[in-house]
Coordinates of C-alpha atoms and ligand atoms in Angstrom, one line a residue:
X290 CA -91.0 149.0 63.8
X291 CA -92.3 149.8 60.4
X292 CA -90.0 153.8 59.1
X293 CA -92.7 155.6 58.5
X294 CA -93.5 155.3 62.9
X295 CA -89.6 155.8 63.3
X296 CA -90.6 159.4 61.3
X297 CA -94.0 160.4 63.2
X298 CA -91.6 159.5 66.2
X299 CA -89.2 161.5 65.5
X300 CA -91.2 164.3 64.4
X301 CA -93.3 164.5 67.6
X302 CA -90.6 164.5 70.4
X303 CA -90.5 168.2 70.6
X304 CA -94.2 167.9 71.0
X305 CA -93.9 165.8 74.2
X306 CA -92.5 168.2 76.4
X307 CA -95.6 170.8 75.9
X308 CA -97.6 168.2 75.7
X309 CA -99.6 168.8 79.2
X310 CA -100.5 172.2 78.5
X311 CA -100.9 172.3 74.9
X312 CA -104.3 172.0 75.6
X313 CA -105.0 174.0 72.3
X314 CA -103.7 171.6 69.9
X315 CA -105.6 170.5 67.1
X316 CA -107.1 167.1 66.8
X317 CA -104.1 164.9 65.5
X318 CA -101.5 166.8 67.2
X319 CA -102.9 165.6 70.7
X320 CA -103.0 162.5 69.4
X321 CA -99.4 162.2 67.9
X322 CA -97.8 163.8 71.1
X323 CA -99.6 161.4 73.2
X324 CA -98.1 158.4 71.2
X325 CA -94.7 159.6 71.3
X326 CA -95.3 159.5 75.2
X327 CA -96.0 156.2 75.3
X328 CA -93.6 155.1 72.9
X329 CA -91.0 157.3 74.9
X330 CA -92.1 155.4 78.2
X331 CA -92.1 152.0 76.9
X332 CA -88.1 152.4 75.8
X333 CA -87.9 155.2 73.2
X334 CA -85.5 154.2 70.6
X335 CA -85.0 150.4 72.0
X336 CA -88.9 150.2 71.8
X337 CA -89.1 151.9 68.0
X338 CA -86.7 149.4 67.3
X339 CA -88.4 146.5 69.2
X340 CA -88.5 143.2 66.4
X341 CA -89.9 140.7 68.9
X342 CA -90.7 140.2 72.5
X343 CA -91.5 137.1 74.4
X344 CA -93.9 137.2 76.9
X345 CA -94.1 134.5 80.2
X346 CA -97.0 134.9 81.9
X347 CA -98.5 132.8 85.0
X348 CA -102.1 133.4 85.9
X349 CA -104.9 132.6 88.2
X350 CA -108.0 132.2 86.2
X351 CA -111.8 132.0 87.0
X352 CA -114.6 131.6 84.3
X353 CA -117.4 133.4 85.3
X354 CA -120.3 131.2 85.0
X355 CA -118.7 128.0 84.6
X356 CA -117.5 126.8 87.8
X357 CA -118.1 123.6 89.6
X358 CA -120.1 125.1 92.3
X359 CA -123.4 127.1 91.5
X360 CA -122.1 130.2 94.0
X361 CA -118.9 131.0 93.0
X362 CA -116.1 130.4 90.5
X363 CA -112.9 128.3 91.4
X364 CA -109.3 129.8 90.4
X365 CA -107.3 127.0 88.1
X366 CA -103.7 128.0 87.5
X367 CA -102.6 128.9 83.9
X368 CA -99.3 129.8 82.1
X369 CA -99.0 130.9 78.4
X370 CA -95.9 131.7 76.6
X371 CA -96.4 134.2 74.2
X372 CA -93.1 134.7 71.6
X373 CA -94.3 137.9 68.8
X374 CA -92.0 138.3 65.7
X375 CA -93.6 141.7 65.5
X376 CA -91.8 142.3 62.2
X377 CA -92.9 139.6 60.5
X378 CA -96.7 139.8 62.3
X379 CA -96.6 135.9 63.4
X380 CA -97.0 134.6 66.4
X381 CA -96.5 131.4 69.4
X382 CA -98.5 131.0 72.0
X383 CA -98.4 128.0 74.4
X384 CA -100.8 127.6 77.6
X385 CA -101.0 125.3 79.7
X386 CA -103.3 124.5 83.0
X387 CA -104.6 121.6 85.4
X388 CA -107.2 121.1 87.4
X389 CA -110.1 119.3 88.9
X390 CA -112.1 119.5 85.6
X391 CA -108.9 119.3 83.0
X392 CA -105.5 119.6 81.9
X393 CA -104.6 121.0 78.8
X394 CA -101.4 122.3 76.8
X395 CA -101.6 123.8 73.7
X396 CA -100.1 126.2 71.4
X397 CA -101.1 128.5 68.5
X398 CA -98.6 129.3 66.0
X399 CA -98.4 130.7 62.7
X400 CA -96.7 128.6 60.0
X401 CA -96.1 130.3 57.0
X402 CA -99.8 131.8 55.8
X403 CA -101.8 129.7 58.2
X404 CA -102.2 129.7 62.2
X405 CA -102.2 126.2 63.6
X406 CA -103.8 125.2 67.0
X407 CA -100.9 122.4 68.5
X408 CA -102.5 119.6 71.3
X409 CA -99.9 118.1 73.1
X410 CA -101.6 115.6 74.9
X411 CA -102.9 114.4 72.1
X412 CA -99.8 115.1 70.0
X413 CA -102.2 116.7 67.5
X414 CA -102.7 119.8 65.0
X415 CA -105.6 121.4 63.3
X416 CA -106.3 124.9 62.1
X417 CA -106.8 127.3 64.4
X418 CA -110.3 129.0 65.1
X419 CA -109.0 132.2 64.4
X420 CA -107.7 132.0 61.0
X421 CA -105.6 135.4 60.9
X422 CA -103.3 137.4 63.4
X423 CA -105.8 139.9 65.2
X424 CA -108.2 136.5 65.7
X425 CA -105.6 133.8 67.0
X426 CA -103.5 136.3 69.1
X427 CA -105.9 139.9 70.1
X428 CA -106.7 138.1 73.3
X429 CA -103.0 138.0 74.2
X430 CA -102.3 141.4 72.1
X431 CA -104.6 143.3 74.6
X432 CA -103.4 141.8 77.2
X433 CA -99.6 143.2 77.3
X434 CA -99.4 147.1 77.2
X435 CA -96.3 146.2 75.9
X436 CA -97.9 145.2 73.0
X437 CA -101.2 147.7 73.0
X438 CA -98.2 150.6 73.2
X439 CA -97.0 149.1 70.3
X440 CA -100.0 148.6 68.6
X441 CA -101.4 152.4 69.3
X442 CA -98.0 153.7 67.5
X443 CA -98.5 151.9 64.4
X444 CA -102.6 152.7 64.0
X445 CA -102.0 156.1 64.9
X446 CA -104.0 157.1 62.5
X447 CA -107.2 155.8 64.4
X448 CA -106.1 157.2 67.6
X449 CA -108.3 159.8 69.0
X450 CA -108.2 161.6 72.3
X451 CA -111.3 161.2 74.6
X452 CA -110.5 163.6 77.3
X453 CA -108.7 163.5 80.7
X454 CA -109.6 161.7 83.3
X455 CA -108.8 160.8 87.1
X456 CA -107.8 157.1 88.0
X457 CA -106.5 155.4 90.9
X458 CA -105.9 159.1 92.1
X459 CA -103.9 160.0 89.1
X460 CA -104.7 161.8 86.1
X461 CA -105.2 159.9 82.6
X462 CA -105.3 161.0 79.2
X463 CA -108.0 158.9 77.1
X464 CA -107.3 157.3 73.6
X465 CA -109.2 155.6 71.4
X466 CA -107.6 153.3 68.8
X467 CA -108.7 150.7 66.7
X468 CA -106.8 147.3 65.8
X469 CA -108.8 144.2 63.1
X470 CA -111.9 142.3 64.1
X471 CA -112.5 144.1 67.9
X472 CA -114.4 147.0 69.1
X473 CA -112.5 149.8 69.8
X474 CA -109.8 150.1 72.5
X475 CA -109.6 152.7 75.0
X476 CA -106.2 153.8 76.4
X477 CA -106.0 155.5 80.1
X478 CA -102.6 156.6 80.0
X479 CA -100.9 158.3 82.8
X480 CA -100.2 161.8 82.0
X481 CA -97.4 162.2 83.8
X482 CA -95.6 159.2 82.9
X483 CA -97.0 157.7 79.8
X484 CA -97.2 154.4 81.0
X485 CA -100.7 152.5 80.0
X486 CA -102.8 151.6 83.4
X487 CA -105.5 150.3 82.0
X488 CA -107.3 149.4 78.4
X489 CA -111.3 148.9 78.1
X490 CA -113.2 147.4 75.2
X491 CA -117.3 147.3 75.2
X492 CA -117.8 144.3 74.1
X493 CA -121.5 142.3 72.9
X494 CA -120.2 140.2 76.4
X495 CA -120.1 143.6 77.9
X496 CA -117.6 145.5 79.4
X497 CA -114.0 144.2 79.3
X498 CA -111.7 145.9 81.8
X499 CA -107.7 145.4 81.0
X500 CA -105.5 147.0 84.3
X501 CA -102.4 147.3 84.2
X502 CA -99.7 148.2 87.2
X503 CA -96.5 148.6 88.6
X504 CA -94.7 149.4 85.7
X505 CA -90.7 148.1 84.9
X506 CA -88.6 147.9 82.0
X507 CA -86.4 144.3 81.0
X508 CA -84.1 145.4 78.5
X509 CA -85.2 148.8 78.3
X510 CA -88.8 147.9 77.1
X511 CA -91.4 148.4 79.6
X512 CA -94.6 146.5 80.7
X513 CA -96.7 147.0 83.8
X514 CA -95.2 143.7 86.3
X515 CA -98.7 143.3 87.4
X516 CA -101.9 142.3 85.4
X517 CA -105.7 141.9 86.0
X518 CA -108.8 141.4 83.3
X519 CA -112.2 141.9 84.4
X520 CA -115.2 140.4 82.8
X521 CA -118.1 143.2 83.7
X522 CA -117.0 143.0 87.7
X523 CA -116.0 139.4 87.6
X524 CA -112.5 138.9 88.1
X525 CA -111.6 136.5 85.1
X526 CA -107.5 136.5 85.3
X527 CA -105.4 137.7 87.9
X528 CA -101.1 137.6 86.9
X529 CA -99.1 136.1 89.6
X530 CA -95.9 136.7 87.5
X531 CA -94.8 138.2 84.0
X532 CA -91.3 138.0 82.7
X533 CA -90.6 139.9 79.2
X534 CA -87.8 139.6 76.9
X535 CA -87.2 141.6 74.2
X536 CA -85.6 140.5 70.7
X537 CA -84.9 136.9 71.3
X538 CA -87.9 135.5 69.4
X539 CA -86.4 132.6 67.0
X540 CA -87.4 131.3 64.0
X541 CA -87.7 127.8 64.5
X542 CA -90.5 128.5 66.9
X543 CA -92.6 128.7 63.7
X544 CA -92.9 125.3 62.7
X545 CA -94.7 122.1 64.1
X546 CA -92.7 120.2 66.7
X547 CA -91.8 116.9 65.5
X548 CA -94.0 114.1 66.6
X549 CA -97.2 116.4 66.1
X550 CA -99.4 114.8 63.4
X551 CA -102.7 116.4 61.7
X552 CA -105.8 115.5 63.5
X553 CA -108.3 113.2 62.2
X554 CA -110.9 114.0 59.7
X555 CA -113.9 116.3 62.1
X556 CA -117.6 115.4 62.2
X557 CA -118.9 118.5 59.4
X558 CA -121.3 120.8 61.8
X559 CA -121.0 123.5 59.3
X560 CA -125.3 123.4 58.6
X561 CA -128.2 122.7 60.6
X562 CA -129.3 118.9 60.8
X563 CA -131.8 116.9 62.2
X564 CA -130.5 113.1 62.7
X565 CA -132.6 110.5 63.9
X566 CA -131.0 108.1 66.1
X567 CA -133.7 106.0 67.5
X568 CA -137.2 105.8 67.2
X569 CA -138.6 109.3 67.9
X570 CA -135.2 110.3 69.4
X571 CA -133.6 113.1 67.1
X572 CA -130.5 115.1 67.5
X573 CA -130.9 118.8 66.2
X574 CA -127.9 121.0 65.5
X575 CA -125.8 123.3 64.2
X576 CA -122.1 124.5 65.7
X577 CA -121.3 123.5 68.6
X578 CA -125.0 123.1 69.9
X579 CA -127.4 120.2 69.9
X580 CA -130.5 119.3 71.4
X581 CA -132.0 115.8 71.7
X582 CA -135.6 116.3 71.3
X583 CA -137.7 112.5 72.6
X584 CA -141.1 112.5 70.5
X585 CA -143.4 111.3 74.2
X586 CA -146.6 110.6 72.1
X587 CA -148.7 113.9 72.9
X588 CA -145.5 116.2 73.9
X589 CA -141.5 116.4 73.2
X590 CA -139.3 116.7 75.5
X591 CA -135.7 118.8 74.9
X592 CA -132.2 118.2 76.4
X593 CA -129.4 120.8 75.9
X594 CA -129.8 124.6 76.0
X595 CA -127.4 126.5 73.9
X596 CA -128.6 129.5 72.4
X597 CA -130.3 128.9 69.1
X598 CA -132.8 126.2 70.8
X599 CA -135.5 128.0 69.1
X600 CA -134.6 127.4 65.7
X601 CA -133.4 123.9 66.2
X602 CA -137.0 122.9 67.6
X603 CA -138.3 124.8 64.6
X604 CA -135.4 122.3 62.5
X605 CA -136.8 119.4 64.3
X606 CA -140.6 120.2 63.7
X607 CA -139.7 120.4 59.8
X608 CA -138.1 117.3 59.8
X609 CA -140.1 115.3 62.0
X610 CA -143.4 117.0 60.1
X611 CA -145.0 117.1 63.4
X612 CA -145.9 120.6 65.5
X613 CA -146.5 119.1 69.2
X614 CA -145.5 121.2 72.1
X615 CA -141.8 121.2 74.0
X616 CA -143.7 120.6 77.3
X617 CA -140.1 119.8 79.2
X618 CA -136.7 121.3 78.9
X619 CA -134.1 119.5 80.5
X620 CA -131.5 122.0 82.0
X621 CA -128.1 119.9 81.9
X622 CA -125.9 122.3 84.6
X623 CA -125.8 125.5 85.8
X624 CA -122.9 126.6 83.5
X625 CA -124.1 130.1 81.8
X626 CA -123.3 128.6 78.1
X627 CA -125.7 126.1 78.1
X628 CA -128.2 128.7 79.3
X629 CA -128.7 130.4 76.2
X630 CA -131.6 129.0 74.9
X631 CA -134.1 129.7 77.9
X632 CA -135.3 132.6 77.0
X633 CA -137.0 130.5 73.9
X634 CA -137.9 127.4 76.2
X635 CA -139.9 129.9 78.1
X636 CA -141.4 131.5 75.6
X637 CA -142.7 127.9 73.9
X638 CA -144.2 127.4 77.2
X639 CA -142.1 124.4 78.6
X640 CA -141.3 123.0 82.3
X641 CA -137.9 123.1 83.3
X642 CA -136.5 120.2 84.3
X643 CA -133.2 121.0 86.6
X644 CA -130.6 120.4 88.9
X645 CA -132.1 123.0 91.9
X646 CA -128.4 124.6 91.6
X647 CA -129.5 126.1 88.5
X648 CA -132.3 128.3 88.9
X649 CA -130.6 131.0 89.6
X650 CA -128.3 131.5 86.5
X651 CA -131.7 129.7 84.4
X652 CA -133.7 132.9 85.7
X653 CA -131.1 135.4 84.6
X654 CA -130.5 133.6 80.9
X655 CA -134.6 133.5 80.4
X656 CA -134.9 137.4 81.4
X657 CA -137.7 137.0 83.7
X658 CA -138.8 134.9 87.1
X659 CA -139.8 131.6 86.0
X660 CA -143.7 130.6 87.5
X661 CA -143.2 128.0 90.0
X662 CA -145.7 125.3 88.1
X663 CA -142.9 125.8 85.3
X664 CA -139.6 124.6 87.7
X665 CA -139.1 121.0 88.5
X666 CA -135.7 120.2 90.8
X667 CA -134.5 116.8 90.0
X668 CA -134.4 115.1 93.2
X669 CA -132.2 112.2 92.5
X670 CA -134.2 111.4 89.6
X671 CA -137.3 111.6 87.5
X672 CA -139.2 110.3 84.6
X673 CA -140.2 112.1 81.5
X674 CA -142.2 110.3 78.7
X675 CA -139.3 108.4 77.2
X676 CA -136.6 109.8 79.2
X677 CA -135.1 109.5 82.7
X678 CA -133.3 112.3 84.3
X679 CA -130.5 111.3 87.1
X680 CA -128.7 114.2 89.2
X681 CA -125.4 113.4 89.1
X682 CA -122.0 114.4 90.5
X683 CA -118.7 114.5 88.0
X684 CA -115.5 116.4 88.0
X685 CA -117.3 119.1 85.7
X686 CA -120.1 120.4 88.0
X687 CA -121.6 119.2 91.4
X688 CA -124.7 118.9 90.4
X689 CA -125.4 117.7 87.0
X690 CA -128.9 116.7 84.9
X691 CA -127.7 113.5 82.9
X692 CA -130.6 112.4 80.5
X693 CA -131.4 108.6 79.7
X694 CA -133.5 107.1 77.3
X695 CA -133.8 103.5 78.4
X696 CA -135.8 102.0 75.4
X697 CA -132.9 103.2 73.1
X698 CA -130.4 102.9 75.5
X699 CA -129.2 106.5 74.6
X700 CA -127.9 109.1 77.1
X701 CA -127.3 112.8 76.2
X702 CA -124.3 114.3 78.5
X703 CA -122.9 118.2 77.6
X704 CA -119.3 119.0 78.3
X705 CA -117.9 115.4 79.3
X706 CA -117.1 114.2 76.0
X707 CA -117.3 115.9 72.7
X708 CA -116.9 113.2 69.6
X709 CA -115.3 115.4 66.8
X710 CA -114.0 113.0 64.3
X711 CA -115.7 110.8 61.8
X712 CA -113.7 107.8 62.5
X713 CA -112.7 106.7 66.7
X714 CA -112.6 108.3 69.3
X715 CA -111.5 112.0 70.7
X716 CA -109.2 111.9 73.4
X717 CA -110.6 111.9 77.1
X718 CA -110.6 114.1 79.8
X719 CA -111.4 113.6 83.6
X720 CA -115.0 115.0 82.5
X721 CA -115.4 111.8 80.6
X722 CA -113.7 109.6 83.4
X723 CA -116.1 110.5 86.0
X724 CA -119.3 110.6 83.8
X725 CA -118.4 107.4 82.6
X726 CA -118.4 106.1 86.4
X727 CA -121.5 108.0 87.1
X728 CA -123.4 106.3 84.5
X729 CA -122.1 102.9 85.7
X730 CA -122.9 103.7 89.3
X731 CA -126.1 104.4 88.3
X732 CA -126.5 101.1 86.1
X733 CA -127.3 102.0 82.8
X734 CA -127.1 100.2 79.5
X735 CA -126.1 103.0 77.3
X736 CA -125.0 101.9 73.6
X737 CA -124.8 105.4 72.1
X738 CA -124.1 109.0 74.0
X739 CA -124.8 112.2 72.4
X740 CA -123.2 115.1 73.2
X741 CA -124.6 118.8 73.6
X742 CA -121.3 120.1 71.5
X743 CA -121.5 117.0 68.8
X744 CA -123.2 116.0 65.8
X745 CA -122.3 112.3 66.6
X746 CA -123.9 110.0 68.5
X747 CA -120.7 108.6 70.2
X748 CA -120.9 104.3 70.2
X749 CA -120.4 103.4 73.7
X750 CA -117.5 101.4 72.6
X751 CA -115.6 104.7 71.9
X752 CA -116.1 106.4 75.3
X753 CA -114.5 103.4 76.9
X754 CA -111.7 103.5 74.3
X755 CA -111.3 106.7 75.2
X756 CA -111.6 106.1 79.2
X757 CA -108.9 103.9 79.0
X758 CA -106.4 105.7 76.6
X759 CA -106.7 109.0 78.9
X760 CA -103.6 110.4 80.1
X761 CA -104.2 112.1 83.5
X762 CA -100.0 113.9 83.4
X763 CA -100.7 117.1 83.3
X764 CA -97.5 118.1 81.6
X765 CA -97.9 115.4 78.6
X766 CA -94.3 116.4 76.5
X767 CA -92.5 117.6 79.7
X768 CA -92.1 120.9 77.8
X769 CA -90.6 123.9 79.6
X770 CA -93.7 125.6 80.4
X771 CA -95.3 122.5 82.4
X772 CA -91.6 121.2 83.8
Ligands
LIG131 ZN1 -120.3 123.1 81.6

């Protein structure tokens, strides 16, 4: 705990015992008196002198939007091992999960100045996405009251009270407090006990509900023993167990575990591009989204539906020098992410081409009912200009619009396989096994596939590299967290 806390502390503890009806007190005070209520419920002195915790949590998680069936998301299991040097503001966190759709067990760690993101399937590091503290770790920050008590007591100085309010039958003080790149938290704290049942963040994915309950201490630092997130009302994690230690965190958790080599050079998606990989075939893309757009004579046809299609048919026009109409938009899956871009493909006027599973969650990304003449269900298949469109069935959804061009022998697949380095393959997961044996079911001569998440248009030869090298263990190093 940094000294000048340990002295707003200290200072306030006479406040806490008028606190409830020092209803007077002026804006700061309420504040400061509330803080020293938390902090006095989380341990007191052993919290004010807390240097690191380690955090074990096991979940249940569901993504909203992105499960395999179209009416309602699957649990998968998850564990993460969070370790805080809260001294030294670094951080290790390890998850881990398997399912139907795919294993994985990572860890983000700071090293030094940088946060690294560890694979250990594929015995790999890069730099994390986040490239600073609040980025890498806020998910796992605001999801510990341990940790949001903590944080509150050191930003106390962009605490402010919102009022009182009743919650699960109990009253709560409101507070407001403000930590790096997230909207504002809000606090409902118990006023009797101090204890932190809930946080809530408005978010631009709406509103983000953090609840926290029946509250125990492990060495005299406290944390609420049960744990639930909420995206809007979609359950999105549910804790089946949390076990926190206080000052144990070691330093040699700070460094790359041996065997762990940098990744391979990444495909650069950093600007918008427009490739042409076969006659009148173009990949358009910027991020992590890509259309294919098929030049059909009068008429193009687009495949892949991240948000931002707009501007990548407007990229493709420009480099193509052409200004025909999208009169098709093939709808790869039902998964809310790939949505995005409907509101434009209605507004350009095109058909939708999709699995029928998806017409609900396309109706709700385009804003407004789709006209009948604009929906076509594939029903096992159908032909478009250039392209054929196959309904297909993999470990990623049940229902799934794969997208063949058979005079190119080029097929355009989202979420199986993503190609991210320059040279070779990417590692595999089940996604890629069981499109890979959907598209030889099906009997297709593909040479090259191109990914909705990829700049490269993946050689065939890789994706059965990559078949073959995939490791289906789901606990890849036998570490602890897995074992
Ligand atoms: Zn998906």
């Amino acid at each position: 705990m940094k000294p000048e806390k340990k002295l707003i502390a200290a200072a306030l503890m006479s406040a806490v015992s008028c606190f409830a009806i020092n209803i007077n007190a002026s804006a700061g005070e309420q504040e400061d008196a509330l803080i020293a209520k938390i902090i006095e419920a989380y341990g007191g002195s052993l919290f004010e002198n807390l240097s690191s915790v380690r955090i074990q949590h096991e979940f249940k998680t569901a993504f909203p939007g992105q499960g395999y069936t179209s009416g309602y998301v699957e649990f998968t299991p998850l564990k993460q091992d969070a370790q805080f040097d809260l001294e030294n503001e670094r951080a290790s966190i390890e998850g881990w999960s398997a399912n139907w759709n795919f294993n994985f067990n990572t860890r983000t760690v700071s090293i030094d100045d940088d946060i690294v993101a560890i694979n250990y399937a594929s015995e790999t590091y890069q730099p994390a996405a986040g490239p600073d503290y609040y980025t890498a770790f806020g998910p796992t920050i605001r999801s510990s009251d341990t940790l949001l008590a903590y944080e509150i007591s050191n930003r106390a100085d962009t605490a402010e009270h919102q009022g009182t309010e009743d919650y699960i039958g109990r009253p709560h003080e409101m507070i407001s407090f403000e930590i790096p790149n997230s909207p504002p938290l809000m606090l409902h704290v118990d006023s009797e006990s101090g204890w932190i049942s809930k946080m809530t963040r408005e978010t631009p994915f709406g509103a983000l509900t953090y609840q926290f309950r029946d509250h125990t201490t492990s060495g005299g630092i406290g944390y609420g023993s049960n744990f639930e997130f909420f995206i809007g009302s979609d359950v999105n994690l549910l804790s089946l167990n949390i076990a926190l230690t206080p000052n144990r965190v070691r330093d040699s958790v700070f460094a790359i575990d041996r065997g762990i080599e940098e990744e391979p050079t990444r495909v650069d998606t950093s600007e918008m591009t427009v490739d042409e990989v076969a006659d009148g075939i173009h990949l358009a893309g910027t991020g992590n989204a890509f259309t294919m757009f098929a030049d059909a004579g009068d008429y193009v046809i687009g495949v892949g539906g991240y948000a931002g299609l707009g501007a990548r048919y407007d990229a493709y026009k420009d480099a193509v020098g052409h200004d025909k109409p999208l009169r098709y938009q093939v709808v790869t899956h039902h998964h809310t992410d790939h949505l995005g871009g409907m509101a434009d493909a209605l507004a350009l006027g095109a058909i939708f081409v999709m699995p029928s599973n998806a017409l609900a969650n396309v109706t709700t990304a385009a804003g407004e009912d789709i006209p009948d003449d604009r929906v076509q269900f594939i029903d096992g298949h159908l032909n478009h200009g250039p392209v054929e469109v196959y309904d297909v069935s993999t470990s990623h959804a049940e229902s799934y619009a794969l997208a063949y061009v058979p005079d190119a022998n080029i097929a355009f697949q989202a979420d199986h396989y993503n190609g991210n380095y320059v040279d070779g393959p990417s590692p595999a997961g089940i996604g890629t096994v069981t499109m890979k044996q959907a598209i030889d079911a099906l009997g297709l001569d593909v040479d090259v596939l191109l990914s909705a998440h990829g700049r490269k248009p993946n050689p065939w030869t890789d994706i059965e590299a990559a078949v073959t090298a995939y490791n289906p263990e789901p606990c890849p190093r036998n570490r602890a967290i897995c074992r």
